[in-house]
Amino acid sequence: NPTLQLTGITKAYNHGKPNEVNVLQGVDLTVEKGEIVALVAPSGAGKSTLLHIAGLLDTPDSGTVTINGDDMTGKSDSRRTAMRRDGVGFIYQFHHLLPEFTALENIVLPQLANGIAQKEAEARALELLGNVGVAERADHRPAALSGGEQQRVAFCRALANRPTLLLADEPTGNLDPGTSDRVFGALMDLVRGTGLAAVIATHNLELAARMDRTVHLTAGKLTHGE
Ligand code: ADP
Ligand code: ADP
């Protein structure tokens, strides 16, 4: 089974009102295990809406979202939440780390919430931090880290519970170009090292070119590049 399969996804806001906006108008997307897909879209095209639907944070008006062969259409909120907690990792443009906790704790906490023992969670967090080159910053709070370091910690947190699907919305969009390039490289290494499927939204065509293929979202539809 593909990790993610979207078929015929439609989504409108403000149904029946003068300001109705048909954001998604029949989106199909299949992402196989180990595949990294760049999602390129002009601002306002519906990129966040699409990522939220794929990550079960929002429901489409029609169409199906299937994750690891499990059709989530019409499933209860608790089933969807369980799949999201267990199977999906999110990365946002801004890291949203918890400011009162250290880098390590930010990666440990979601594991504890998932029933992992403290020691095992800490070992996993340290390993992940090591993979992105910030292990020596494990005991610092976010405010003591650079923007690039904070975002690397956020990558680790997204992968803490070993999701099968990673969804990222402009994951390096808030960093200066040089930092963005290096931090993005760390993300690519991390994702390739785990073999999970990823959809990574970016405006940056050079970053998009480093992924396996690119899809463009325009006028409510996806067009597939190489
Ligand atoms: P992107 O992430 O590509 O910038 P979004 O998915 O955030 O786009 O939004 C797509 C369009 O839908 C925009 O025109 C936006 O204003 C509109 N939109 C997004 N969320 C809502 C909402 N909750 N209610 C009404 N309109 C919305
Ligand atoms: P964090 O970035 O630390 O994960 P969030 O508040 O963004 O913090 O996410 C906390 C939980 O809420 C996550 O489990 C995620 O699945 C969910 N979540 C994230 N973004 C949204 C959203 N836009 N709407 C609803 N739930 C969300």
mmCIF file of C-alpha atoms and ligand atoms in Angstrom:
data_model
loop_
_atom_site.group_PDB
_atom_site.id
_atom_site.type_symbol
_atom_site.label_atom_id
_atom_site.label_comp_id
_atom_site.label_asym_id
_atom_site.label_seq_id
_atom_site.Cartn_x
_atom_site.Cartn_y
_atom_site.Cartn_z
ATOM 1 C CA ASN A 1 0.000 0.000 0.000
ATOM 2 C CA PRO A 2 1.133 3.581 -0.611
ATOM 3 C CA THR A 3 1.796 5.532 2.593
ATOM 4 C CA LEU A 4 -0.567 8.294 1.485
ATOM 5 C CA GLN A 5 -3.285 8.194 -1.134
ATOM 6 C CA LEU A 6 -5.555 11.160 -1.814
ATOM 7 C CA THR A 7 -8.324 10.718 -4.375
ATOM 8 C CA GLY A 8 -10.745 13.334 -5.668
ATOM 9 C CA ILE A 9 -10.240 15.697 -2.752
ATOM 10 C CA THR A 10 -12.438 18.800 -2.828
ATOM 11 C CA LYS A 11 -12.666 21.534 -0.218
ATOM 12 C CA ALA A 12 -14.510 24.853 -0.192
ATOM 13 C CA TYR A 13 -14.788 27.532 2.468
ATOM 14 C CA ASN A 14 -17.854 29.729 3.058
ATOM 15 C CA HIS A 15 -20.249 27.369 1.274
ATOM 16 C CA GLY A 16 -23.117 29.162 -0.466
ATOM 17 C CA LYS A 17 -21.913 32.606 0.526
ATOM 18 C CA PRO A 18 -20.753 35.366 -1.839
ATOM 19 C CA ASN A 19 -17.203 34.807 -0.624
ATOM 20 C CA GLU A 20 -17.266 31.030 -1.262
ATOM 21 C CA VAL A 21 -13.820 29.825 -2.237
ATOM 22 C CA ASN A 22 -13.285 26.416 -3.858
ATOM 23 C CA VAL A 23 -9.773 25.758 -2.648
ATOM 24 C CA LEU A 24 -9.325 22.137 -3.738
ATOM 25 C CA GLN A 25 -11.184 20.939 -6.825
ATOM 26 C CA GLY A 26 -10.306 17.292 -7.275
ATOM 27 C CA VAL A 27 -6.846 16.599 -5.944
ATOM 28 C CA ASP A 28 -5.236 13.186 -6.470
ATOM 29 C CA LEU A 29 -1.883 12.321 -4.935
ATOM 30 C CA THR A 30 -0.120 9.056 -4.163
ATOM 31 C CA VAL A 31 3.042 8.984 -2.067
ATOM 32 C CA GLU A 32 4.889 5.691 -1.745
ATOM 33 C CA LYS A 33 7.008 4.606 1.200
ATOM 34 C CA GLY A 34 10.395 6.318 1.072
ATOM 35 C CA GLU A 35 9.245 8.928 -1.418
ATOM 36 C CA ILE A 36 9.814 12.643 -0.791
ATOM 37 C CA VAL A 37 7.424 14.899 -2.688
ATOM 38 C CA ALA A 38 7.814 18.660 -3.015
ATOM 39 C CA LEU A 39 4.532 20.580 -2.908
ATOM 40 C CA VAL A 40 4.918 23.910 -4.675
ATOM 41 C CA ALA A 41 2.079 26.426 -4.603
ATOM 42 C CA PRO A 42 1.615 30.182 -4.756
ATOM 43 C CA SER A 43 0.470 31.746 -1.481
ATOM 44 C CA GLY A 44 -3.255 31.214 -0.951
ATOM 45 C CA ALA A 45 -3.443 28.270 -3.366
ATOM 46 C CA GLY A 46 -4.526 25.874 -0.622
ATOM 47 C CA LYS A 47 -1.247 24.241 0.397
ATOM 48 C CA SER A 48 -2.022 24.389 4.132
ATOM 49 C CA THR A 49 -5.552 23.130 3.520
ATOM 50 C CA LEU A 50 -4.177 20.177 1.566
ATOM 51 C CA LEU A 51 -1.570 19.326 4.221
ATOM 52 C CA HIS A 52 -4.188 19.553 6.993
ATOM 53 C CA ILE A 53 -6.496 17.199 5.085
ATOM 54 C CA ALA A 54 -3.655 14.750 4.367
ATOM 55 C CA GLY A 55 -2.681 14.861 8.059
ATOM 56 C CA LEU A 56 -6.256 14.294 9.273
ATOM 57 C CA LEU A 57 -6.464 17.699 10.938
ATOM 58 C CA ASP A 58 -9.293 18.661 8.587
ATOM 59 C CA THR A 59 -11.822 16.728 6.493
ATOM 60 C CA PRO A 60 -12.461 17.180 2.759
ATOM 61 C CA ASP A 61 -15.931 17.921 1.358
ATOM 62 C CA SER A 62 -15.508 14.900 -0.889
ATOM 63 C CA GLY A 63 -12.779 12.452 -1.794
ATOM 64 C CA THR A 64 -10.797 9.957 0.256
ATOM 65 C CA VAL A 65 -7.674 10.034 2.406
ATOM 66 C CA THR A 66 -6.031 6.625 2.767
ATOM 67 C CA ILE A 67 -2.998 6.180 5.014
ATOM 68 C CA ASN A 68 -1.085 2.882 4.873
ATOM 69 C CA GLY A 69 -4.063 1.263 3.198
ATOM 70 C CA ASP A 70 -6.485 2.459 5.855
ATOM 71 C CA ASP A 71 -9.275 4.587 4.322
ATOM 72 C CA MET A 72 -9.895 7.289 6.924
ATOM 73 C CA THR A 73 -13.097 8.586 5.284
ATOM 74 C CA GLY A 74 -15.920 8.656 7.781
ATOM 75 C CA LYS A 75 -13.780 7.221 10.584
ATOM 76 C CA SER A 76 -14.496 8.458 14.108
ATOM 77 C CA ASP A 77 -12.544 11.386 15.547
ATOM 78 C CA SER A 78 -10.799 9.037 17.948
ATOM 79 C CA ARG A 79 -9.658 6.741 15.117
ATOM 80 C CA ARG A 80 -8.407 9.741 13.160
ATOM 81 C CA THR A 81 -6.624 11.158 16.193
ATOM 82 C CA ALA A 82 -4.990 7.808 16.895
ATOM 83 C CA MET A 83 -3.757 7.540 13.300
ATOM 84 C CA ARG A 84 -2.467 11.126 13.414
ATOM 85 C CA ARG A 85 -0.645 10.664 16.732
ATOM 86 C CA ASP A 86 0.886 7.391 15.709
ATOM 87 C CA GLY A 87 1.452 7.733 11.993
ATOM 88 C CA VAL A 88 1.893 11.371 11.035
ATOM 89 C CA GLY A 89 4.650 13.865 11.885
ATOM 90 C CA PHE A 90 4.162 17.587 11.299
ATOM 91 C CA ILE A 91 6.724 20.323 10.824
ATOM 92 C CA TYR A 92 5.669 23.953 10.591
ATOM 93 C CA GLN A 93 7.408 27.052 9.316
ATOM 94 C CA PHE A 94 7.838 28.191 12.898
ATOM 95 C CA HIS A 95 9.047 25.492 15.215
ATOM 96 C CA HIS A 96 6.439 25.796 18.018
ATOM 97 C CA LEU A 97 8.818 24.267 20.573
ATOM 98 C CA LEU A 98 7.680 24.471 24.185
ATOM 99 C CA PRO A 99 9.785 27.357 25.579
ATOM 100 C CA GLU A 100 9.963 26.129 29.178
ATOM 101 C CA PHE A 101 11.419 22.739 28.201
ATOM 102 C CA THR A 102 14.858 21.813 26.890
ATOM 103 C CA ALA A 103 15.510 20.564 23.367
ATOM 104 C CA LEU A 104 15.719 17.010 24.705
ATOM 105 C CA GLU A 105 12.499 17.335 26.702
ATOM 106 C CA ASN A 106 10.667 18.714 23.665
ATOM 107 C CA ILE A 107 11.462 15.440 21.878
ATOM 108 C CA VAL A 108 10.901 13.221 24.907
ATOM 109 C CA LEU A 109 7.441 14.557 25.831
ATOM 110 C CA PRO A 110 5.528 13.325 22.752
ATOM 111 C CA GLN A 111 7.073 9.894 23.269
ATOM 112 C CA LEU A 112 5.966 9.760 26.912
ATOM 113 C CA ALA A 113 2.471 10.711 25.739
ATOM 114 C CA ASN A 114 2.676 7.694 23.440
ATOM 115 C CA GLY A 115 3.576 5.329 26.282
ATOM 116 C CA ILE A 116 7.344 5.107 25.699
ATOM 117 C CA ALA A 117 9.489 4.770 28.862
ATOM 118 C CA GLN A 118 11.582 7.791 29.918
ATOM 119 C CA LYS A 119 14.985 6.163 29.352
ATOM 120 C CA GLU A 120 14.094 4.842 25.918
ATOM 121 C CA ALA A 121 12.562 8.208 24.956
ATOM 122 C CA GLU A 122 15.724 10.056 26.014
ATOM 123 C CA ALA A 123 17.945 7.670 24.077
ATOM 124 C CA ARG A 124 15.808 8.132 20.979
ATOM 125 C CA ALA A 125 15.817 11.936 21.402
ATOM 126 C CA LEU A 126 19.605 12.028 21.723
ATOM 127 C CA GLU A 127 20.037 9.818 18.681
ATOM 128 C CA LEU A 128 17.766 12.073 16.622
ATOM 129 C CA LEU A 129 19.549 15.222 17.833
ATOM 130 C CA GLY A 130 22.861 13.591 16.922
ATOM 131 C CA ASN A 131 21.585 12.872 13.427
ATOM 132 C CA VAL A 132 20.972 16.567 12.828
ATOM 133 C CA GLY A 133 24.138 17.733 14.575
ATOM 134 C CA VAL A 134 22.690 19.358 17.690
ATOM 135 C CA ALA A 135 23.235 16.661 20.358
ATOM 136 C CA GLU A 136 25.491 18.995 22.340
ATOM 137 C CA ARG A 137 22.569 21.450 22.611
ATOM 138 C CA ALA A 138 20.216 18.868 24.156
ATOM 139 C CA ASP A 139 19.986 20.607 27.544
ATOM 140 C CA HIS A 140 19.323 24.104 26.206
ATOM 141 C CA ARG A 141 15.909 25.693 26.073
ATOM 142 C CA PRO A 142 14.703 26.951 22.669
ATOM 143 C CA ALA A 143 15.495 30.596 23.486
ATOM 144 C CA ALA A 144 19.184 29.665 23.848
ATOM 145 C CA LEU A 145 19.278 28.045 20.383
ATOM 146 C CA SER A 146 19.705 29.647 16.971
ATOM 147 C CA GLY A 147 16.757 29.606 14.560
ATOM 148 C CA GLY A 148 18.350 26.800 12.577
ATOM 149 C CA GLU A 149 18.985 24.759 15.719
ATOM 150 C CA GLN A 150 15.422 25.277 16.891
ATOM 151 C CA GLN A 151 14.098 24.048 13.566
ATOM 152 C CA ARG A 152 16.363 20.963 13.691
ATOM 153 C CA VAL A 153 14.941 20.171 17.123
ATOM 154 C CA ALA A 154 11.449 20.512 15.650
ATOM 155 C CA PHE A 155 12.386 17.982 12.935
ATOM 156 C CA CYS A 156 13.467 15.546 15.657
ATOM 157 C CA ARG A 157 10.231 16.075 17.545
ATOM 158 C CA ALA A 158 8.193 15.379 14.395
ATOM 159 C CA LEU A 159 10.004 12.066 13.972
ATOM 160 C CA ALA A 160 10.072 11.135 17.683
ATOM 161 C CA ASN A 161 7.180 8.687 17.496
ATOM 162 C CA ARG A 162 8.399 7.079 14.265
ATOM 163 C CA PRO A 163 5.619 8.291 11.953
ATOM 164 C CA THR A 164 5.223 6.681 8.537
ATOM 165 C CA LEU A 165 4.208 9.982 6.950
ATOM 166 C CA LEU A 166 5.899 13.355 7.383
ATOM 167 C CA LEU A 167 4.087 16.566 6.400
ATOM 168 C CA ALA A 168 6.027 19.815 6.403
ATOM 169 C CA ASP A 169 4.759 23.329 5.644
ATOM 170 C CA GLU A 170 7.664 25.576 4.580
ATOM 171 C CA PRO A 171 9.969 23.879 7.115
ATOM 172 C CA THR A 172 12.865 26.282 6.551
ATOM 173 C CA GLY A 173 10.849 29.281 5.332
ATOM 174 C CA ASN A 174 11.685 31.446 8.359
ATOM 175 C CA LEU A 175 15.470 31.011 8.054
ATOM 176 C CA ASP A 176 17.932 33.094 6.055
ATOM 177 C CA PRO A 177 18.902 31.482 2.715
ATOM 178 C CA GLY A 178 22.282 30.049 3.766
ATOM 179 C CA THR A 179 20.942 28.609 7.017
ATOM 180 C CA SER A 180 17.829 27.352 5.255
ATOM 181 C CA ASP A 181 19.981 25.441 2.794
ATOM 182 C CA ARG A 182 21.998 23.682 5.498
ATOM 183 C CA VAL A 183 19.038 22.969 7.762
ATOM 184 C CA PHE A 184 17.113 21.622 4.786
ATOM 185 C CA GLY A 185 20.027 19.299 4.056
ATOM 186 C CA ALA A 186 19.788 17.996 7.624
ATOM 187 C CA LEU A 187 16.079 17.371 7.134
ATOM 188 C CA MET A 188 16.664 15.496 3.872
ATOM 189 C CA ASP A 189 19.296 13.277 5.551
ATOM 190 C CA LEU A 190 16.973 12.580 8.452
ATOM 191 C CA VAL A 191 14.051 11.677 6.185
ATOM 192 C CA ARG A 192 16.151 9.542 3.830
ATOM 193 C CA GLY A 193 17.688 7.779 6.831
ATOM 194 C CA THR A 194 14.288 6.673 8.092
ATOM 195 C CA GLY A 195 12.726 5.777 4.737
ATOM 196 C CA LEU A 196 9.424 7.404 5.563
ATOM 197 C CA ALA A 197 7.180 9.117 3.028
ATOM 198 C CA ALA A 198 7.134 12.908 3.060
ATOM 199 C CA VAL A 199 5.253 15.806 1.518
ATOM 200 C CA ILE A 200 7.238 19.005 1.966
ATOM 201 C CA ALA A 201 5.751 22.327 0.918
ATOM 202 C CA THR A 202 8.202 24.949 -0.236
ATOM 203 C CA HIS A 203 8.350 28.065 -2.388
ATOM 204 C CA ASN A 204 11.996 27.382 -3.067
ATOM 205 C CA LEU A 205 12.452 25.584 -6.399
ATOM 206 C CA GLU A 206 16.083 24.731 -5.611
ATOM 207 C CA LEU A 207 14.979 22.920 -2.454
ATOM 208 C CA ALA A 208 12.163 21.263 -4.405
ATOM 209 C CA ALA A 209 14.707 19.958 -6.895
ATOM 210 C CA ARG A 210 16.460 18.061 -4.084
ATOM 211 C CA MET A 211 13.338 15.957 -3.475
ATOM 212 C CA ASP A 212 12.203 12.957 -5.524
ATOM 213 C CA ARG A 213 9.513 14.787 -7.473
ATOM 214 C CA THR A 214 7.477 17.970 -7.471
ATOM 215 C CA VAL A 215 3.741 18.551 -7.593
ATOM 216 C CA HIS A 216 2.288 21.999 -8.250
ATOM 217 C CA LEU A 217 -0.976 23.166 -6.716
ATOM 218 C CA THR A 218 -2.712 25.737 -8.903
ATOM 219 C CA ALA A 219 -6.369 26.574 -9.468
ATOM 220 C CA GLY A 220 -7.447 23.845 -7.075
ATOM 221 C CA LYS A 221 -5.657 21.006 -8.859
ATOM 222 C CA LEU A 222 -2.320 19.267 -8.690
ATOM 223 C CA THR A 223 -0.111 18.988 -11.719
ATOM 224 C CA HIS A 224 2.667 16.466 -11.530
ATOM 225 C CA GLY A 225 6.215 17.287 -12.558
ATOM 226 C CA GLU A 226 9.132 14.879 -12.702
HETATM 227 P P1 ADP B 1 -1.895 28.428 1.408
HETATM 228 O O1 ADP B 1 -1.431 27.569 2.532
HETATM 229 O O2 ADP B 1 -1.573 27.873 0.055
HETATM 230 O O3 ADP B 1 -1.474 29.859 1.531
HETATM 231 P P2 ADP B 1 -4.539 28.016 2.542
HETATM 232 O O4 ADP B 1 -4.832 26.580 2.427
HETATM 233 O O5 ADP B 1 -4.143 28.550 3.882
HETATM 234 O O6 ADP B 1 -3.494 28.438 1.424
HETATM 235 O O7 ADP B 1 -5.810 28.838 2.088
HETATM 236 C C1 ADP B 1 -6.371 28.700 0.768
HETATM 237 C C2 ADP B 1 -7.517 29.680 0.575
HETATM 238 O O8 ADP B 1 -8.579 29.356 1.468
HETATM 239 C C3 ADP B 1 -7.163 31.119 0.882
HETATM 240 O O9 ADP B 1 -7.863 31.927 -0.033
HETATM 241 C C4 ADP B 1 -7.640 31.320 2.279
HETATM 242 O O10 ADP B 1 -7.975 32.666 2.487
HETATM 243 C C5 ADP B 1 -8.868 30.439 2.329
HETATM 244 N N1 ADP B 1 -9.083 29.873 3.667
HETATM 245 C C6 ADP B 1 -8.216 29.097 4.370
HETATM 246 N N2 ADP B 1 -8.748 28.719 5.538
HETATM 247 C C7 ADP B 1 -9.982 29.288 5.605
HETATM 248 C C8 ADP B 1 -11.045 29.273 6.564
HETATM 249 N N3 ADP B 1 -10.936 28.587 7.703
HETATM 250 N N4 ADP B 1 -12.154 29.961 6.269
HETATM 251 C C9 ADP B 1 -12.275 30.630 5.114
HETATM 252 N N5 ADP B 1 -11.341 30.693 4.154
HETATM 253 C C10 ADP B 1 -10.194 30.028 4.395
HETATM 254 P P1 ADP B 2 3.180 21.215 18.046
HETATM 255 O O1 ADP B 2 3.669 22.086 16.915
HETATM 256 O O2 ADP B 2 4.029 21.269 19.258
HETATM 257 O O3 ADP B 2 2.854 19.821 17.613
HETATM 258 P P2 ADP B 2 0.506 22.024 17.811
HETATM 259 O O4 ADP B 2 -0.395 22.774 18.738
HETATM 260 O O5 ADP B 2 0.726 22.525 16.443
HETATM 261 O O6 ADP B 2 1.893 21.883 18.572
HETATM 262 O O7 ADP B 2 0.051 20.514 17.719
HETATM 263 C C1 ADP B 2 -0.409 19.841 18.849
HETATM 264 C C2 ADP B 2 -1.338 18.749 18.372
HETATM 265 O O8 ADP B 2 -2.433 19.336 17.693
HETATM 266 C C3 ADP B 2 -0.627 17.802 17.410
HETATM 267 O O9 ADP B 2 -0.838 16.483 17.851
HETATM 268 C C4 ADP B 2 -1.279 18.028 16.072
HETATM 269 O O10 ADP B 2 -1.681 16.787 15.529
HETATM 270 C C5 ADP B 2 -2.494 18.868 16.385
HETATM 271 N N1 ADP B 2 -2.557 20.044 15.491
HETATM 272 C C6 ADP B 2 -1.526 20.712 14.943
HETATM 273 N N2 ADP B 2 -1.956 21.715 14.147
HETATM 274 C C7 ADP B 2 -3.302 21.690 14.197
HETATM 275 C C8 ADP B 2 -4.329 22.453 13.591
HETATM 276 N N3 ADP B 2 -4.079 23.457 12.745
HETATM 277 N N4 ADP B 2 -5.606 22.156 13.878
HETATM 278 C C9 ADP B 2 -5.891 21.147 14.721
HETATM 279 N N5 ADP B 2 -4.966 20.364 15.323
HETATM 280 C C10 ADP B 2 -3.686 20.632 15.075
#
